[in-house]
Short mmCIF file of N, CA and C in Angstrom, two decimals:
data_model
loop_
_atom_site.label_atom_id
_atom_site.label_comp_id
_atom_site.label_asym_id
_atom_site.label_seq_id
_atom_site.Cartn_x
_atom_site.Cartn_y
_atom_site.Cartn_z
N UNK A 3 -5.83 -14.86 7.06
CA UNK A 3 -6.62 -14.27 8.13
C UNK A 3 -8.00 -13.89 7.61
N UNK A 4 -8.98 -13.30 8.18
CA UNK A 4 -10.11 -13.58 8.34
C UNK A 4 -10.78 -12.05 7.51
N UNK A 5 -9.90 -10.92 7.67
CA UNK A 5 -9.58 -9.79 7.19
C UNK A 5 -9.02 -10.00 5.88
N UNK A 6 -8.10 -10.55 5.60
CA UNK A 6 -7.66 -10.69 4.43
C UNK A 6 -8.43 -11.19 3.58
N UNK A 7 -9.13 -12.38 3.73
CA UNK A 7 -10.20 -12.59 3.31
C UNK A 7 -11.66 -11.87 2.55
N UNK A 8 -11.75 -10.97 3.71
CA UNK A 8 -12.99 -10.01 3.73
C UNK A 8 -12.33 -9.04 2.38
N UNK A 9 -11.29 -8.67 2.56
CA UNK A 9 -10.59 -7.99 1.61
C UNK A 9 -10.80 -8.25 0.56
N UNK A 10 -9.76 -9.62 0.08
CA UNK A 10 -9.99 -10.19 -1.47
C UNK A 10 -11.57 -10.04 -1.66
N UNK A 11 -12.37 -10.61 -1.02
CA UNK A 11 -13.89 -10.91 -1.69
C UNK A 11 -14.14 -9.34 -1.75
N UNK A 12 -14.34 -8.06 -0.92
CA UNK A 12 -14.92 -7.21 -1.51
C UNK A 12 -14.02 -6.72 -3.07
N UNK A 13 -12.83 -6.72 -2.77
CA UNK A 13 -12.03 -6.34 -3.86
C UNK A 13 -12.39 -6.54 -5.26
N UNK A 14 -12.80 -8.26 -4.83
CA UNK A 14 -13.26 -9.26 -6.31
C UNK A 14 -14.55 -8.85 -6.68
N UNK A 15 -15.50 -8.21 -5.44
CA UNK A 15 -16.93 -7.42 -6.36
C UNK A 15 -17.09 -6.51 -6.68
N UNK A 16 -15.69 -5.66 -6.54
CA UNK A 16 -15.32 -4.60 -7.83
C UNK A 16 -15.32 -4.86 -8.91
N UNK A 17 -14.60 -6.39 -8.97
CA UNK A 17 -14.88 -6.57 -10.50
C UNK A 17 -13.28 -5.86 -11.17
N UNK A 18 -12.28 -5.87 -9.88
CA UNK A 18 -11.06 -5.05 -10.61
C UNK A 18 -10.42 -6.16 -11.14
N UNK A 19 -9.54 -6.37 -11.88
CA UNK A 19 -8.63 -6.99 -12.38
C UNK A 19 -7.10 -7.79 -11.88
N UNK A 20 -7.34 -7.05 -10.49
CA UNK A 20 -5.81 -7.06 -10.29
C UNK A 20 -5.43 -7.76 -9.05
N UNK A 21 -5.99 -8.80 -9.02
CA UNK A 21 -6.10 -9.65 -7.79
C UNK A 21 -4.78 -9.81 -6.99
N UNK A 22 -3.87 -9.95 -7.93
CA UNK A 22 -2.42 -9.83 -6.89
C UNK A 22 -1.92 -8.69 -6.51
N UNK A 23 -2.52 -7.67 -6.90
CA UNK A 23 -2.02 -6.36 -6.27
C UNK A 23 -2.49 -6.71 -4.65
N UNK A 24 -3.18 -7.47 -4.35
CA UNK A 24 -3.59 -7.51 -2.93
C UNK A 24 -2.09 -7.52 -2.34
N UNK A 25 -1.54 -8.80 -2.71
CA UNK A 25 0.05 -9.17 -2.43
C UNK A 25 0.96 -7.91 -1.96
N UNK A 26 0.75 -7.30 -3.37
CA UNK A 26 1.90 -5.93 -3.10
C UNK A 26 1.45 -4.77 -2.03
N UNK A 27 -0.07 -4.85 -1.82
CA UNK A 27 -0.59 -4.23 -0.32
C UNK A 27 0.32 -4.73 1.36
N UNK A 28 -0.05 -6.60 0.58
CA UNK A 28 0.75 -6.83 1.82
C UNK A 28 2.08 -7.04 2.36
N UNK A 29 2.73 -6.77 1.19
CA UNK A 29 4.12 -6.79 1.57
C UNK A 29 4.49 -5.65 1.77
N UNK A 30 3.65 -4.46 1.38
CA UNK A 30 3.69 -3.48 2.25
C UNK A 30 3.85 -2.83 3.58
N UNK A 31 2.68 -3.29 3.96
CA UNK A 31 2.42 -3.83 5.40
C UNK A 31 3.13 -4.21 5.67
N UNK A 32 3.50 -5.49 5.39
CA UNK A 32 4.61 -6.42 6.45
C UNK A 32 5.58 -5.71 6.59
N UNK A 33 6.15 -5.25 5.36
CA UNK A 33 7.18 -4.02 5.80
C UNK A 33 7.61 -3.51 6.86
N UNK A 34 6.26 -2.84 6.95
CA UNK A 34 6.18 -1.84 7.65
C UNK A 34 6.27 -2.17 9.20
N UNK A 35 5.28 -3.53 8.95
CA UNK A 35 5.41 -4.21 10.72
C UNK A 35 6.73 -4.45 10.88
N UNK A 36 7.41 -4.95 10.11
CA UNK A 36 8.83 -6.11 10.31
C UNK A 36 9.79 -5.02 10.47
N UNK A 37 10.03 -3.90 10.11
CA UNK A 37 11.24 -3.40 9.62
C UNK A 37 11.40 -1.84 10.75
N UNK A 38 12.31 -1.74 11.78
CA UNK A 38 12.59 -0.36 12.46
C UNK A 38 12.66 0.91 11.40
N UNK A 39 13.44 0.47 10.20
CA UNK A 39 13.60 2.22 9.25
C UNK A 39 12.62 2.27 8.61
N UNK A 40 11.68 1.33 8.14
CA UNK A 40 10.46 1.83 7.28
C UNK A 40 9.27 2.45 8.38
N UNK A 41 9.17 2.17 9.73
CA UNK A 41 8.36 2.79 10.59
C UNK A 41 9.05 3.72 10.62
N UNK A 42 10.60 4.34 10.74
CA UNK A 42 11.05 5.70 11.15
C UNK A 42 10.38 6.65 10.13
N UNK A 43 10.73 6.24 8.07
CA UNK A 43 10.11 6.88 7.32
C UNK A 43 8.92 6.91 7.08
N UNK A 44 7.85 6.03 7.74
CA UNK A 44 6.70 6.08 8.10
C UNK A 44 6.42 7.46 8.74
N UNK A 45 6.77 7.36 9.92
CA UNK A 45 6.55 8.37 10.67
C UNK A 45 7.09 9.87 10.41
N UNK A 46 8.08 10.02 9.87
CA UNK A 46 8.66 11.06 9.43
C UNK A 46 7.76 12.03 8.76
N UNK A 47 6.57 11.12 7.72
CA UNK A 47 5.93 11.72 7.29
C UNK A 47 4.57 12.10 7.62
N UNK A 48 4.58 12.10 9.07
CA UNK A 48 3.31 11.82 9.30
C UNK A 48 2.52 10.79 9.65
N UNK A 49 2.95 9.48 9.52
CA UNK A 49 2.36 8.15 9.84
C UNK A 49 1.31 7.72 8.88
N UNK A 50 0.95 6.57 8.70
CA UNK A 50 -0.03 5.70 7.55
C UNK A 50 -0.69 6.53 7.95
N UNK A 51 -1.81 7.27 8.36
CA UNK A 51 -2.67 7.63 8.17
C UNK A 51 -2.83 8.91 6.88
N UNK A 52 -1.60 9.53 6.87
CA UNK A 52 -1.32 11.23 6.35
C UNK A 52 -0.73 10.34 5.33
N UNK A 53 -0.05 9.28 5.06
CA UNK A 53 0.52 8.63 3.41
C UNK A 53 -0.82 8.10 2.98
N UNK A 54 -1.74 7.29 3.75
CA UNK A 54 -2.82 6.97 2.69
C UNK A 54 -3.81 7.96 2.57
N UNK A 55 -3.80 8.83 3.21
CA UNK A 55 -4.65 10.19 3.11
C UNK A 55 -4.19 11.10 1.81
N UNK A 56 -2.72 11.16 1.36
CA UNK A 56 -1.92 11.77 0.12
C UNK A 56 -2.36 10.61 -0.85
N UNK A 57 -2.40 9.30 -0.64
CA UNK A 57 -2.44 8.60 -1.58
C UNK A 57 -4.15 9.04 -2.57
N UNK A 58 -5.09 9.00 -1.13
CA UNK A 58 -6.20 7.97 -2.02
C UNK A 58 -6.58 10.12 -2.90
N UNK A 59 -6.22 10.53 -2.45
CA UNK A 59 -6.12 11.86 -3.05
C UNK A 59 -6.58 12.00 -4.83
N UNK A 60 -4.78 11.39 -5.28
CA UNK A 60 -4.94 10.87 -6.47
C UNK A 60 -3.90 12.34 -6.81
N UNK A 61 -3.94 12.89 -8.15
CA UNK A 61 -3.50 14.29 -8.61
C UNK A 61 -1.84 13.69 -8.45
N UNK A 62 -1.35 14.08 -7.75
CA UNK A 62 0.40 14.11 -7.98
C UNK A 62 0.83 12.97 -7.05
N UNK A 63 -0.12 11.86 -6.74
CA UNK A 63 0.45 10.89 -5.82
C UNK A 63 1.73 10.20 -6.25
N UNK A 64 2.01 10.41 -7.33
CA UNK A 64 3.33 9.70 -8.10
C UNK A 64 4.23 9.96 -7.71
N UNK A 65 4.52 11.39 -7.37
CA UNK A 65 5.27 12.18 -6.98
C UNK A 65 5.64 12.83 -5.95
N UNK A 66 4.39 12.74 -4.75
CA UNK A 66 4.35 13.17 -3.33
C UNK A 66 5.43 12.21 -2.36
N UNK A 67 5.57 12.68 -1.43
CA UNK A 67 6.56 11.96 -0.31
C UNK A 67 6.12 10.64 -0.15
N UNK A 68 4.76 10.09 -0.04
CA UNK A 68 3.74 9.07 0.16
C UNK A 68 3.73 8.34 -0.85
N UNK A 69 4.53 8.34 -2.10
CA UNK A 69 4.92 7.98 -3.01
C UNK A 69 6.71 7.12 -2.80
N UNK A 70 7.14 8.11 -2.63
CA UNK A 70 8.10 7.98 -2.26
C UNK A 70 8.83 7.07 -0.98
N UNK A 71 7.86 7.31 0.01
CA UNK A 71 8.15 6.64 1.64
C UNK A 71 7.69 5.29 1.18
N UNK A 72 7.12 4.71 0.17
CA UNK A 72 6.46 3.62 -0.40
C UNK A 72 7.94 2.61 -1.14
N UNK A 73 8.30 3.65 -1.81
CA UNK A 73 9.31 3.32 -2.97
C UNK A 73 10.69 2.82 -1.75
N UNK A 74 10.97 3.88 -0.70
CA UNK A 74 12.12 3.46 0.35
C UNK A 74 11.16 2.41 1.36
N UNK A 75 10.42 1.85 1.50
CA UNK A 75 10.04 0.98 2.51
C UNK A 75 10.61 -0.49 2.02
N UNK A 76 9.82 -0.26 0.24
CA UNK A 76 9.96 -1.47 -0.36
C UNK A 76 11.37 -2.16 -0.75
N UNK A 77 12.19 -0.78 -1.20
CA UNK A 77 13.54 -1.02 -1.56
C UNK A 77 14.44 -1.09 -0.80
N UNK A 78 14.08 -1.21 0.32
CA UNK A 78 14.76 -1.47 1.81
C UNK A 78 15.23 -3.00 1.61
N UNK A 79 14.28 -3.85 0.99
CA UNK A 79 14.47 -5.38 1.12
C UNK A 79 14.60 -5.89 0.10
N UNK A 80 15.12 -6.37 -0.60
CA UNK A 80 15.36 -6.68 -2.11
C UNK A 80 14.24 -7.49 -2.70
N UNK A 81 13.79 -8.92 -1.55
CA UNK A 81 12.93 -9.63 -2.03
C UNK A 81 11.24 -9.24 -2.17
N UNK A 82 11.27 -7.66 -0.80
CA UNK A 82 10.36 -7.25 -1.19
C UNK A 82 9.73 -6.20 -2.66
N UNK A 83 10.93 -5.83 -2.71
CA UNK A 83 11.08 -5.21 -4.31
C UNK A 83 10.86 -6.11 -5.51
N UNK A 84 11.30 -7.37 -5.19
CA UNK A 84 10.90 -8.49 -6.63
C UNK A 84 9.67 -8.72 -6.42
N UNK A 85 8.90 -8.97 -5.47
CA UNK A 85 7.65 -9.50 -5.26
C UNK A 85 6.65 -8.48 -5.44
N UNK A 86 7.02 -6.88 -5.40
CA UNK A 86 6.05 -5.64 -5.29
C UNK A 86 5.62 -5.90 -7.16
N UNK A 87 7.32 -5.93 -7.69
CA UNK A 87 7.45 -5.82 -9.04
C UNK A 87 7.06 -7.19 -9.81
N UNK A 88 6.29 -7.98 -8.85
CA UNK A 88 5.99 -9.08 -9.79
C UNK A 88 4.11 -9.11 -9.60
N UNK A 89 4.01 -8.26 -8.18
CA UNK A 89 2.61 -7.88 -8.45
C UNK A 89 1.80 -6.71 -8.84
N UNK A 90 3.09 -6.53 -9.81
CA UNK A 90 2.27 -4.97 -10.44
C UNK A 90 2.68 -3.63 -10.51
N UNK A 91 3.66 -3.60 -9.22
CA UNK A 91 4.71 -2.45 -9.45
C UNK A 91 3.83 -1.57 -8.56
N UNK A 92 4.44 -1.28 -7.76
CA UNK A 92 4.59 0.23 -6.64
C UNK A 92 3.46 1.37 -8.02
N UNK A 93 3.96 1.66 -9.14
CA UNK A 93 2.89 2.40 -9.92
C UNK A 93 1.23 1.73 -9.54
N UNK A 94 1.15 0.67 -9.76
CA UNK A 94 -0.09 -0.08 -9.55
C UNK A 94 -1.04 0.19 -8.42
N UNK A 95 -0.02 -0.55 -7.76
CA UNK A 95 -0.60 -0.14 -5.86
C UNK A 95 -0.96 1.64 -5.88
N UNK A 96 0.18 2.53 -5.85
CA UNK A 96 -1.08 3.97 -6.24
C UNK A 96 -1.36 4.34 -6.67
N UNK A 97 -1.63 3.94 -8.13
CA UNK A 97 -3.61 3.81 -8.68
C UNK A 97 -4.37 3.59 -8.35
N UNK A 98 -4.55 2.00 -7.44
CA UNK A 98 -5.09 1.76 -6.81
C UNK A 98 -6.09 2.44 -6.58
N UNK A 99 -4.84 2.96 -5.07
CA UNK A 99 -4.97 4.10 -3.83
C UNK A 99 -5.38 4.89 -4.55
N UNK A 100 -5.14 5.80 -5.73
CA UNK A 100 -5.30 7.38 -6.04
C UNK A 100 -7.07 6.69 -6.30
N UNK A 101 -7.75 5.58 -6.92
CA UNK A 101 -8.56 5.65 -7.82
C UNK A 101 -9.77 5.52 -7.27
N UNK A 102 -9.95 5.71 -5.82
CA UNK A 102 -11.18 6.27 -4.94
C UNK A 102 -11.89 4.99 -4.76
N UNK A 103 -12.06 4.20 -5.66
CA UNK A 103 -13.03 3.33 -6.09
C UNK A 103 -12.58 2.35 -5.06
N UNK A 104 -10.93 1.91 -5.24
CA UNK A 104 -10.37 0.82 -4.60
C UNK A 104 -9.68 1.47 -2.77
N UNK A 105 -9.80 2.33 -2.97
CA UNK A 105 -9.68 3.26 -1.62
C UNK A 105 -10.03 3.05 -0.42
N UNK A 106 -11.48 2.90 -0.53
CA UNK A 106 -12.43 2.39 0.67
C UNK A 106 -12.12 1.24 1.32
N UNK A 107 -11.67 0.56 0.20
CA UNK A 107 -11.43 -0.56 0.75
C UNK A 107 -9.98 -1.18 1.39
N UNK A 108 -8.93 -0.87 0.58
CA UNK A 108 -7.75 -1.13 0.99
C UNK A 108 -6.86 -0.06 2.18
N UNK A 109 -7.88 1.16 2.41
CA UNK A 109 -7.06 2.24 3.71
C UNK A 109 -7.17 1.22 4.94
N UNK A 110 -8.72 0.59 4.92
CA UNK A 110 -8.43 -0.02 6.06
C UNK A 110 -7.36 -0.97 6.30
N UNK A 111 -7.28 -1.87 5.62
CA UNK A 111 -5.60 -2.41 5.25
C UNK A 111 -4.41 -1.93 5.89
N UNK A 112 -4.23 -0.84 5.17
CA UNK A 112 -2.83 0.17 5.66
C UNK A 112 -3.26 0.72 7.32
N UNK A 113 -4.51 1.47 7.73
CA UNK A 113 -4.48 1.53 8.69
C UNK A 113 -4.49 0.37 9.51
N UNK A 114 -4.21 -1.15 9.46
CA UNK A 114 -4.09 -1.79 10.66
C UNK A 114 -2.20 -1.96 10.48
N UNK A 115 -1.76 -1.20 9.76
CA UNK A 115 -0.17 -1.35 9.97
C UNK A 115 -0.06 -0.09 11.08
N UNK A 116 -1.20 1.28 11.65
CA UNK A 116 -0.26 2.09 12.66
C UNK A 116 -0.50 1.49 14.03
N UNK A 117 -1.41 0.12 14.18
CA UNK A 117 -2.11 -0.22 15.33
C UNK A 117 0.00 -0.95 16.12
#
């Protein structure tokens, strides 16, 4: 898509390293679209907006619910768990998020999963 796109290229003039972490963004997402219990624990906590709001934070994101609602979305699906863990690991993705830098860019991401 045309977004996804826009994505990778700003991502890549960061100059970050971690080009397939894009992947583990989007299997995130898809998750989230595809699946009734990962929107319930979505919402439970507030909805994407209040998890990437804890995320891009940074400080105890490891450890916050938004951490966590991440860890049960993914491990909901097995193949999405091999593929998170082959692009970097759920740790990765919120660094990312915590590291402000990559923030700007990937919330918008997560926010087109509450549309």
């Amino acid at each position: 898509s045309g977004a996804a796109g826009t994505l990778g290229e700003e991502v890549a003039a960061l100059g970050l390293g971690f080009p397939r972490s894009l992947e583990a963004v989007r299997v995130v997402r898809d998750v989230c679209r595809g699946s009734e219990s990962a929107r319930v624990e979505v919402a439970k906590l507030g909805g994407i907006k209040v998890i990437v709001s804890e995320l891009v934070k940074g400080g105890n994101a490891f450890r916050g619910p938004a951490a966590e609602a991440i860890e049960v979305i993914c491990h909901k699906q097995p193949s999405n768990k091999k593929l998170l863990a082959e692009t970097g690991g759920i740790k990765l993705l919120i660094s990312l998020l915590a590291a402000q830098v990559v923030s700007p860019v990937i919330t918008p991401f997560f926010l087109d999963m509450a549309a």
